[in-house]
mmCIF file of C-alpha atoms in Angstrom:
data_model
loop_
_atom_site.group_PDB
_atom_site.id
_atom_site.type_symbol
_atom_site.label_atom_id
_atom_site.label_comp_id
_atom_site.label_asym_id
_atom_site.label_seq_id
_atom_site.Cartn_x
_atom_site.Cartn_y
_atom_site.Cartn_z
ATOM 1 C CA MET X 8 -15.885 -8.549 -6.203
ATOM 2 C CA LYS X 9 -14.916 -6.678 -3.101
ATOM 3 C CA SER X 10 -12.996 -3.398 -3.189
ATOM 4 C CA VAL X 11 -10.134 -2.455 -0.839
ATOM 5 C CA LEU X 12 -8.466 0.940 -0.419
ATOM 6 C CA PHE X 13 -4.951 1.262 1.050
ATOM 7 C CA LEU X 14 -4.452 4.679 2.545
ATOM 8 C CA CYS X 15 -1.048 6.261 3.394
ATOM 9 C CA THR X 16 0.408 9.662 3.831
ATOM 10 C CA GLY X 17 1.873 10.176 0.368
ATOM 11 C CA ASN X 18 0.774 7.226 -1.733
ATOM 12 C CA SER X 19 4.308 6.657 -2.877
ATOM 13 C CA CYS X 20 5.489 3.438 -1.193
ATOM 14 C CA ARG X 21 3.593 1.300 1.351
ATOM 15 C CA SER X 22 0.040 1.786 -0.071
ATOM 16 C CA GLN X 23 1.379 1.309 -3.594
ATOM 17 C CA MET X 24 3.094 -1.970 -2.612
ATOM 18 C CA ALA X 25 -0.147 -3.151 -1.017
ATOM 19 C CA GLU X 26 -2.176 -2.335 -4.075
ATOM 20 C CA GLY X 27 0.392 -4.216 -6.246
ATOM 21 C CA PHE X 28 0.326 -7.270 -4.071
ATOM 22 C CA VAL X 29 -3.501 -7.423 -4.201
ATOM 23 C CA ARG X 30 -3.412 -7.179 -8.003
ATOM 24 C CA ALA X 31 -0.883 -10.070 -8.108
ATOM 25 C CA LEU X 32 -2.343 -12.294 -5.372
ATOM 26 C CA HIS X 33 -6.089 -11.654 -5.307
ATOM 27 C CA LYS X 34 -6.964 -10.378 -8.696
ATOM 28 C CA ASP X 35 -9.877 -12.829 -9.023
ATOM 29 C CA HIS X 36 -11.845 -11.547 -6.014
ATOM 30 C CA LEU X 37 -10.526 -8.144 -4.799
ATOM 31 C CA VAL X 38 -10.236 -4.835 -6.597
ATOM 32 C CA PRO X 39 -7.469 -2.760 -5.047
ATOM 33 C CA PHE X 40 -7.030 0.990 -4.869
ATOM 34 C CA SER X 41 -4.464 3.126 -3.081
ATOM 35 C CA ALA X 42 -4.397 6.787 -2.240
ATOM 36 C CA GLY X 43 -2.649 9.302 0.052
ATOM 37 C CA ILE X 44 -3.645 12.164 2.243
ATOM 38 C CA GLU X 45 -1.073 13.949 0.027
ATOM 39 C CA ARG X 46 0.550 12.983 -3.280
ATOM 40 C CA HIS X 47 4.300 12.457 -3.208
ATOM 41 C CA GLY X 48 4.850 10.598 -6.526
ATOM 42 C CA MET X 49 6.011 7.001 -6.914
ATOM 43 C CA ASN X 50 9.004 5.963 -4.851
ATOM 44 C CA PRO X 51 11.673 4.506 -7.218
ATOM 45 C CA GLN X 52 13.028 2.137 -4.547
ATOM 46 C CA ALA X 53 9.531 0.779 -3.855
ATOM 47 C CA VAL X 54 9.131 0.254 -7.589
ATOM 48 C CA GLU X 55 12.449 -1.519 -7.753
ATOM 49 C CA VAL X 56 11.917 -3.990 -4.895
ATOM 50 C CA MET X 57 8.459 -4.848 -6.097
ATOM 51 C CA GLN X 58 9.865 -5.509 -9.582
ATOM 52 C CA GLU X 59 12.286 -8.037 -7.942
ATOM 53 C CA LEU X 60 9.141 -10.108 -7.298
ATOM 54 C CA GLY X 61 7.726 -9.536 -10.719
ATOM 55 C CA ILE X 62 5.222 -6.932 -9.748
ATOM 56 C CA ASP X 63 5.230 -3.814 -11.909
ATOM 57 C CA LEU X 64 4.069 -0.706 -10.026
ATOM 58 C CA LEU X 65 4.781 1.569 -13.016
ATOM 59 C CA GLN X 66 1.179 0.982 -14.146
ATOM 60 C CA GLN X 67 -0.043 2.652 -10.895
ATOM 61 C CA ARG X 68 0.131 6.400 -10.051
ATOM 62 C CA SER X 69 0.384 8.368 -6.953
ATOM 63 C CA LYS X 70 -2.956 10.063 -6.095
ATOM 64 C CA THR X 71 -4.947 11.624 -3.298
ATOM 65 C CA ILE X 72 -8.249 10.466 -1.935
ATOM 66 C CA ASP X 73 -9.945 13.177 -3.977
ATOM 67 C CA GLN X 74 -8.629 11.664 -7.144
ATOM 68 C CA LEU X 75 -10.231 8.285 -6.590
ATOM 69 C CA PRO X 76 -13.386 7.192 -8.379
ATOM 70 C CA ASP X 77 -16.593 7.771 -6.481
ATOM 71 C CA LEU X 78 -16.858 4.305 -4.917
ATOM 72 C CA THR X 79 -18.017 2.723 -1.750
ATOM 73 C CA PHE X 80 -15.133 0.626 -0.475
ATOM 74 C CA ASP X 81 -15.753 -2.679 1.253
ATOM 75 C CA LEU X 82 -12.517 -2.281 3.192
ATOM 76 C CA VAL X 83 -10.228 0.685 3.903
ATOM 77 C CA VAL X 84 -6.771 -0.158 5.377
ATOM 78 C CA THR X 85 -4.645 2.624 6.706
ATOM 79 C CA VAL X 86 -0.995 1.519 6.431
ATOM 80 C CA CYS X 87 0.702 4.297 8.414
ATOM 81 C CA ASP X 88 -0.061 6.028 11.641
ATOM 82 C CA HIS X 89 -0.463 9.473 10.103
ATOM 83 C CA ALA X 90 -3.104 8.217 7.694
ATOM 84 C CA SER X 91 -4.885 6.536 10.465
ATOM 85 C CA GLU X 92 -5.005 9.746 12.571
ATOM 86 C CA VAL X 93 -6.349 11.943 9.728
ATOM 87 C CA CYS X 94 -8.328 9.300 7.902
ATOM 88 C CA PRO X 95 -11.456 10.855 6.451
ATOM 89 C CA VAL X 96 -14.874 9.401 6.927
ATOM 90 C CA PHE X 97 -15.942 7.065 4.107
ATOM 91 C CA PRO X 98 -19.685 6.896 3.943
ATOM 92 C CA GLY X 99 -20.977 3.333 3.442
ATOM 93 C CA VAL X 100 -17.530 1.781 3.869
ATOM 94 C CA GLY X 101 -17.782 -1.783 5.047
ATOM 95 C CA ARG X 102 -14.863 -1.601 7.473
ATOM 96 C CA VAL X 103 -11.753 0.515 8.327
ATOM 97 C CA VAL X 104 -8.726 -1.196 9.796
ATOM 98 C CA HIS X 105 -5.342 0.140 10.818
ATOM 99 C CA GLN X 106 -2.257 -1.923 9.885
ATOM 100 C CA SER X 107 0.799 0.150 10.277
ATOM 101 C CA PHE X 108 4.046 -0.675 8.505
ATOM 102 C CA PRO X 109 7.371 1.018 9.033
ATOM 103 C CA ASP X 110 8.318 3.848 6.594
ATOM 104 C CA PRO X 111 11.140 2.628 4.313
ATOM 105 C CA PRO X 112 12.469 6.116 3.531
ATOM 106 C CA LYS X 113 12.654 6.937 7.249
ATOM 107 C CA MET X 114 14.358 3.572 7.912
ATOM 108 C CA ALA X 115 16.924 4.392 5.244
ATOM 109 C CA GLU X 116 17.749 7.832 6.497
ATOM 110 C CA GLY X 117 21.526 8.253 6.978
ATOM 111 C CA LEU X 118 22.312 5.190 5.013
ATOM 112 C CA SER X 119 24.531 5.518 1.940
ATOM 113 C CA ASP X 120 25.064 1.924 0.813
ATOM 114 C CA ARG X 121 22.575 1.197 -1.918
ATOM 115 C CA GLN X 122 21.997 -2.451 -0.775
ATOM 116 C CA GLU X 123 21.336 -1.374 2.807
ATOM 117 C CA ILE X 124 18.841 1.143 1.556
ATOM 118 C CA LEU X 125 17.086 -1.470 -0.564
ATOM 119 C CA GLU X 126 17.068 -3.840 2.404
ATOM 120 C CA CYS X 127 14.883 -1.324 4.262
ATOM 121 C CA TYR X 128 12.373 -1.427 1.371
ATOM 122 C CA ARG X 129 12.556 -5.214 1.036
ATOM 123 C CA SER X 130 11.846 -5.733 4.758
ATOM 124 C CA VAL X 131 8.700 -3.544 4.607
ATOM 125 C CA ARG X 132 7.668 -5.086 1.198
ATOM 126 C CA ASP X 133 7.831 -8.541 2.738
ATOM 127 C CA GLN X 134 5.758 -7.494 5.797
ATOM 128 C CA ILE X 135 3.067 -6.014 3.408
ATOM 129 C CA LYS X 136 3.093 -9.175 1.346
ATOM 130 C CA SER X 137 2.454 -11.288 4.401
ATOM 131 C CA TYR X 138 -0.495 -8.999 5.413
ATOM 132 C CA VAL X 139 -1.948 -9.003 1.874
ATOM 133 C CA GLU X 140 -1.747 -12.776 1.626
ATOM 134 C CA GLU X 141 -4.033 -12.954 4.631
ATOM 135 C CA LEU X 142 -6.192 -10.000 3.546
ATOM 136 C CA PRO X 143 -9.369 -11.983 2.679
ATOM 137 C CA LEU X 144 -9.585 -12.759 6.400
ATOM 138 C CA GLU X 145 -10.215 -9.065 7.124
ATOM 139 C CA PHE X 146 -13.521 -9.318 5.179
ATOM 140 C CA ASP X 147 -14.632 -12.116 7.473
ATOM 141 C CA SER X 148 -13.925 -10.395 10.733
#
């Protein structure tokens, strides 16, 4: 099985969603991991909108790259611009790709209506799902 790491700034939202989608959609042939440059804890709105699709992120935890097992990843995907800019070198990694997604907390800044806030998260969730559905193609490129 191939391993994929999703790297983000805080490992609280986008990278966690991507890891959850891989577990749900590609569990037979991909082993997902996620980490952050920093650790910000799990974002409750991200957990909530993933639960709407039946994907439980509560089994995952926010972690930094240093807290990952000592593995050689087949693919590293940076899911935000900051992570791409400061992405560490991964010896032996098969491939590093950058696929930036908007930051839901930033999108929701200034909003007070709960449903509008959740729509920001749903929008990004759906973009990540579309990307993860096609993820096996990244291994063939």
